[in-house]
Amino acid sequence: MEEMQQNDISDPTYLKKRGTQMLKAYIISINDLENEALHLIHQPLQIKWRYAYILNQNKVADLLRGCSHFTRLYQSPDRSSFIWGRFNEERDYQWGYLLLEHNCLFLVVPPGKDIEILGRDIRKSLIGVDLIVSLQHFEPSLKYARQMERKMVIDLGEFFERNPETLVKFLRQDSLPDEDSEWMQGVFLLKLGTLLKNYLEEKHPHK
């Protein structure tokens, strides 16, 4: 394009060649963007977990189950998990995932969702009980992060299989004022959707 700048802009041959080059450049940029998105979709979720130490995870699980914003996904003597959901004033659907194990409460929300609202709902559920919840950032090892991600995908996959009508609500992209946050949320939801699809195909290989 720089080499063509000295050409006569009134020359139809030059204009046609210049338009062809611009179209090629646009197609290349779109292909690069699509390839980058596909590459990101197949990468790990890179979840930003938060956690809090708790004294009695079974007691906490019982209290969370009593709150309408939390739906239990899984429970065993070793661990419990929940999905959290509520509408905010801007009509976006807030949701997140909670995992209780090893006397710790781990939680995550998709990019662009409000983890502070989730934290407040947790604390409200524990009012009147001698349990202190102080959320901190958590950076697990790669192996443990993959294990936690796998548990989340399985728990969510089982939930959405039982409640398919909720899938669109939870995986819908928000209109965010920050383009970077909107991009990050979109990639996260695409990745999560791919992982959920792969899990359900593994579970039902002949469907």
Coordinates of C-alpha atoms in Angstrom, one line a residue:
M1 CA 0.0 0.0 0.0
E2 CA 2.9 2.4 0.8
E3 CA 4.4 1.6 -2.7
M4 CA 1.2 2.7 -4.4
Q5 CA 0.9 6.1 -2.7
Q6 CA 2.8 7.8 -5.5
N7 CA 0.3 6.7 -8.1
D8 CA -2.3 8.9 -9.8
I9 CA -5.5 8.7 -7.8
S10 CA -7.5 9.5 -10.9
D11 CA -6.2 6.3 -12.7
P12 CA -9.0 3.7 -12.8
T13 CA -6.4 0.8 -13.0
Y14 CA -4.6 2.2 -9.9
L15 CA -7.9 2.6 -8.0
K16 CA -9.0 -1.0 -8.9
K17 CA -5.6 -2.4 -7.7
R18 CA -5.7 -0.3 -4.6
G19 CA -9.2 -1.5 -3.7
T20 CA -8.1 -5.1 -4.3
Q21 CA -5.2 -4.7 -1.9
M22 CA -7.4 -3.1 0.7
L23 CA -9.9 -6.0 0.5
K24 CA -7.0 -8.5 0.8
A25 CA -5.7 -6.7 3.9
Y26 CA -9.2 -6.7 5.5
I27 CA -9.7 -10.5 4.8
I28 CA -6.2 -11.3 6.3
S29 CA -7.0 -9.2 9.4
I30 CA -10.4 -11.0 9.8
N31 CA -8.7 -14.4 9.4
D32 CA -6.0 -13.5 12.0
L33 CA -8.7 -12.5 14.4
E34 CA -10.7 -15.7 13.9
N35 CA -7.6 -17.8 14.3
E36 CA -6.7 -16.0 17.5
A37 CA -10.2 -16.6 18.8
L38 CA -10.1 -20.3 17.9
H39 CA -6.7 -20.6 19.6
L40 CA -8.0 -18.9 22.8
I41 CA -11.1 -21.1 22.8
H42 CA -9.1 -24.3 23.1
Q43 CA -6.8 -22.9 25.8
P44 CA -7.5 -23.5 29.6
L45 CA -10.1 -21.2 31.1
Q46 CA -7.5 -19.3 33.2
I47 CA -10.0 -18.9 35.9
K48 CA -9.3 -16.2 38.6
W49 CA -10.4 -18.1 41.7
R50 CA -11.0 -16.5 45.1
Y51 CA -11.1 -18.5 48.3
A52 CA -11.8 -18.3 52.0
Y53 CA -11.0 -20.7 54.9
I54 CA -14.1 -22.0 56.7
L55 CA -14.4 -24.1 59.9
N56 CA -17.2 -26.4 58.8
Q57 CA -17.8 -26.8 55.1
N58 CA -20.9 -29.0 55.6
K59 CA -22.5 -26.3 57.8
V60 CA -21.7 -23.7 55.2
A61 CA -23.2 -25.9 52.5
D62 CA -26.4 -26.3 54.5
L63 CA -26.7 -22.5 54.9
L64 CA -26.0 -21.7 51.3
R65 CA -28.7 -24.3 50.3
G66 CA -31.2 -22.3 52.3
C67 CA -30.6 -19.1 50.2
S68 CA -32.7 -18.8 47.0
H69 CA -29.7 -17.4 45.0
F70 CA -27.7 -20.7 45.4
T71 CA -28.6 -24.0 43.7
R72 CA -26.7 -27.1 44.9
L73 CA -25.0 -28.9 42.0
Y74 CA -23.2 -31.7 43.9
Q75 CA -22.7 -32.9 47.4
S76 CA -20.6 -35.7 49.0
P77 CA -18.8 -36.1 52.3
D78 CA -15.7 -34.6 50.7
R79 CA -17.0 -31.7 48.7
S80 CA -20.1 -29.6 47.7
S81 CA -20.7 -27.2 44.8
F82 CA -23.3 -24.6 44.0
I83 CA -24.2 -22.3 41.1
W84 CA -25.1 -18.7 42.1
G85 CA -27.4 -16.5 40.1
R86 CA -29.4 -13.3 40.3
F87 CA -30.4 -10.3 38.2
N88 CA -28.9 -6.9 38.9
E89 CA -30.4 -3.5 38.3
E90 CA -28.9 -3.3 34.8
R91 CA -30.8 -6.5 33.9
D92 CA -27.6 -8.5 33.3
Y93 CA -27.7 -11.9 34.8
Q94 CA -25.0 -12.4 37.5
W95 CA -23.8 -15.9 38.1
G96 CA -20.9 -17.8 39.5
Y97 CA -19.6 -21.2 40.7
L98 CA -18.8 -22.2 44.3
L99 CA -16.8 -25.2 45.4
L100 CA -16.4 -26.3 49.0
E101 CA -13.6 -28.8 49.8
H102 CA -10.7 -29.2 52.2
N103 CA -12.5 -26.7 54.5
C104 CA -12.1 -24.0 51.9
L105 CA -14.7 -22.1 49.9
F106 CA -13.6 -21.5 46.3
L107 CA -15.5 -19.2 44.0
V108 CA -15.3 -17.8 40.5
V109 CA -17.5 -15.6 38.2
P110 CA -17.1 -15.0 34.5
P111 CA -15.2 -11.9 33.4
G112 CA -17.6 -8.9 33.6
K113 CA -19.7 -10.4 36.4
D114 CA -19.8 -8.8 39.8
I115 CA -18.0 -11.0 42.4
E116 CA -18.6 -8.5 45.1
I117 CA -22.4 -9.2 44.9
L118 CA -21.6 -12.9 45.2
G119 CA -19.5 -12.2 48.3
R120 CA -22.3 -10.2 49.8
D121 CA -24.9 -13.0 49.2
I122 CA -22.5 -15.5 50.8
R123 CA -22.1 -13.4 53.9
K124 CA -25.9 -12.8 54.2
S125 CA -26.4 -16.5 54.1
L126 CA -24.0 -16.9 57.0
I127 CA -25.5 -14.2 59.2
G128 CA -26.0 -15.3 62.8
V129 CA -23.4 -18.1 62.5
D130 CA -19.9 -17.9 63.9
L131 CA -18.3 -18.2 60.5
I132 CA -16.0 -15.5 59.1
V133 CA -15.6 -15.3 55.3
S134 CA -12.7 -13.3 54.1
L135 CA -12.2 -13.7 50.3
Q136 CA -8.7 -13.7 49.0
H137 CA -7.2 -14.3 45.6
F138 CA -6.1 -17.9 44.9
E139 CA -3.5 -19.1 42.5
P140 CA -3.4 -22.9 42.5
S141 CA -0.8 -25.0 40.8
L142 CA -1.5 -25.9 37.1
K143 CA -2.4 -29.5 38.1
Y144 CA -4.8 -28.4 40.8
A145 CA -6.3 -25.7 38.6
R146 CA -7.0 -28.3 36.0
Q147 CA -8.7 -30.5 38.6
M148 CA -10.9 -27.6 39.9
E149 CA -11.8 -26.6 36.3
R150 CA -12.8 -30.2 35.5
K151 CA -15.0 -30.4 38.6
M152 CA -16.7 -27.1 37.6
V153 CA -17.3 -28.3 34.0
I154 CA -18.8 -31.6 35.2
D155 CA -21.0 -29.9 37.8
L156 CA -22.2 -27.3 35.4
G157 CA -22.6 -29.9 32.6
E158 CA -24.9 -32.0 34.8
F159 CA -26.9 -28.9 35.9
F160 CA -27.4 -27.7 32.3
E161 CA -28.3 -31.2 31.1
R162 CA -31.1 -31.3 33.8
N163 CA -32.1 -27.7 33.1
P164 CA -31.4 -27.0 29.4
E165 CA -33.7 -23.9 29.4
T166 CA -31.2 -22.1 31.7
L167 CA -28.2 -22.5 29.3
V168 CA -28.9 -19.4 27.2
K169 CA -29.4 -17.3 30.4
F170 CA -26.1 -18.3 31.9
L171 CA -23.9 -18.3 28.8
R172 CA -25.4 -15.1 27.3
Q173 CA -22.9 -12.3 26.5
D174 CA -23.4 -9.0 28.3
S175 CA -23.1 -5.6 26.7
L176 CA -20.3 -4.1 28.8
P177 CA -19.0 -0.5 28.6
D178 CA -15.4 -1.8 28.5
E179 CA -14.5 -3.5 25.2
D180 CA -11.6 -5.5 26.8
S181 CA -13.9 -6.9 29.5
E182 CA -16.5 -7.7 26.8
W183 CA -13.9 -9.5 24.7
M184 CA -12.6 -11.5 27.8
Q185 CA -16.1 -12.5 28.8
G186 CA -17.0 -13.6 25.2
V187 CA -13.9 -15.8 25.0
F188 CA -14.5 -17.2 28.5
L189 CA -18.1 -18.2 27.6
L190 CA -17.0 -19.7 24.3
K191 CA -14.3 -21.7 26.0
L192 CA -16.7 -22.8 28.8
G193 CA -19.4 -23.7 26.2
T194 CA -16.8 -25.8 24.3
L195 CA -15.8 -27.6 27.5
L196 CA -19.4 -28.3 28.4
K197 CA -20.1 -29.6 24.9
N198 CA -17.1 -31.9 25.0
Y199 CA -18.1 -33.2 28.5
L200 CA -21.6 -34.0 27.4
E201 CA -20.3 -35.7 24.2
E202 CA -18.0 -37.8 26.3
K203 CA -20.9 -38.7 28.6
H204 CA -23.2 -39.6 25.7
P205 CA -20.8 -40.8 22.9
H206 CA -23.6 -42.3 20.8
K207 CA -26.1 -39.5 20.8

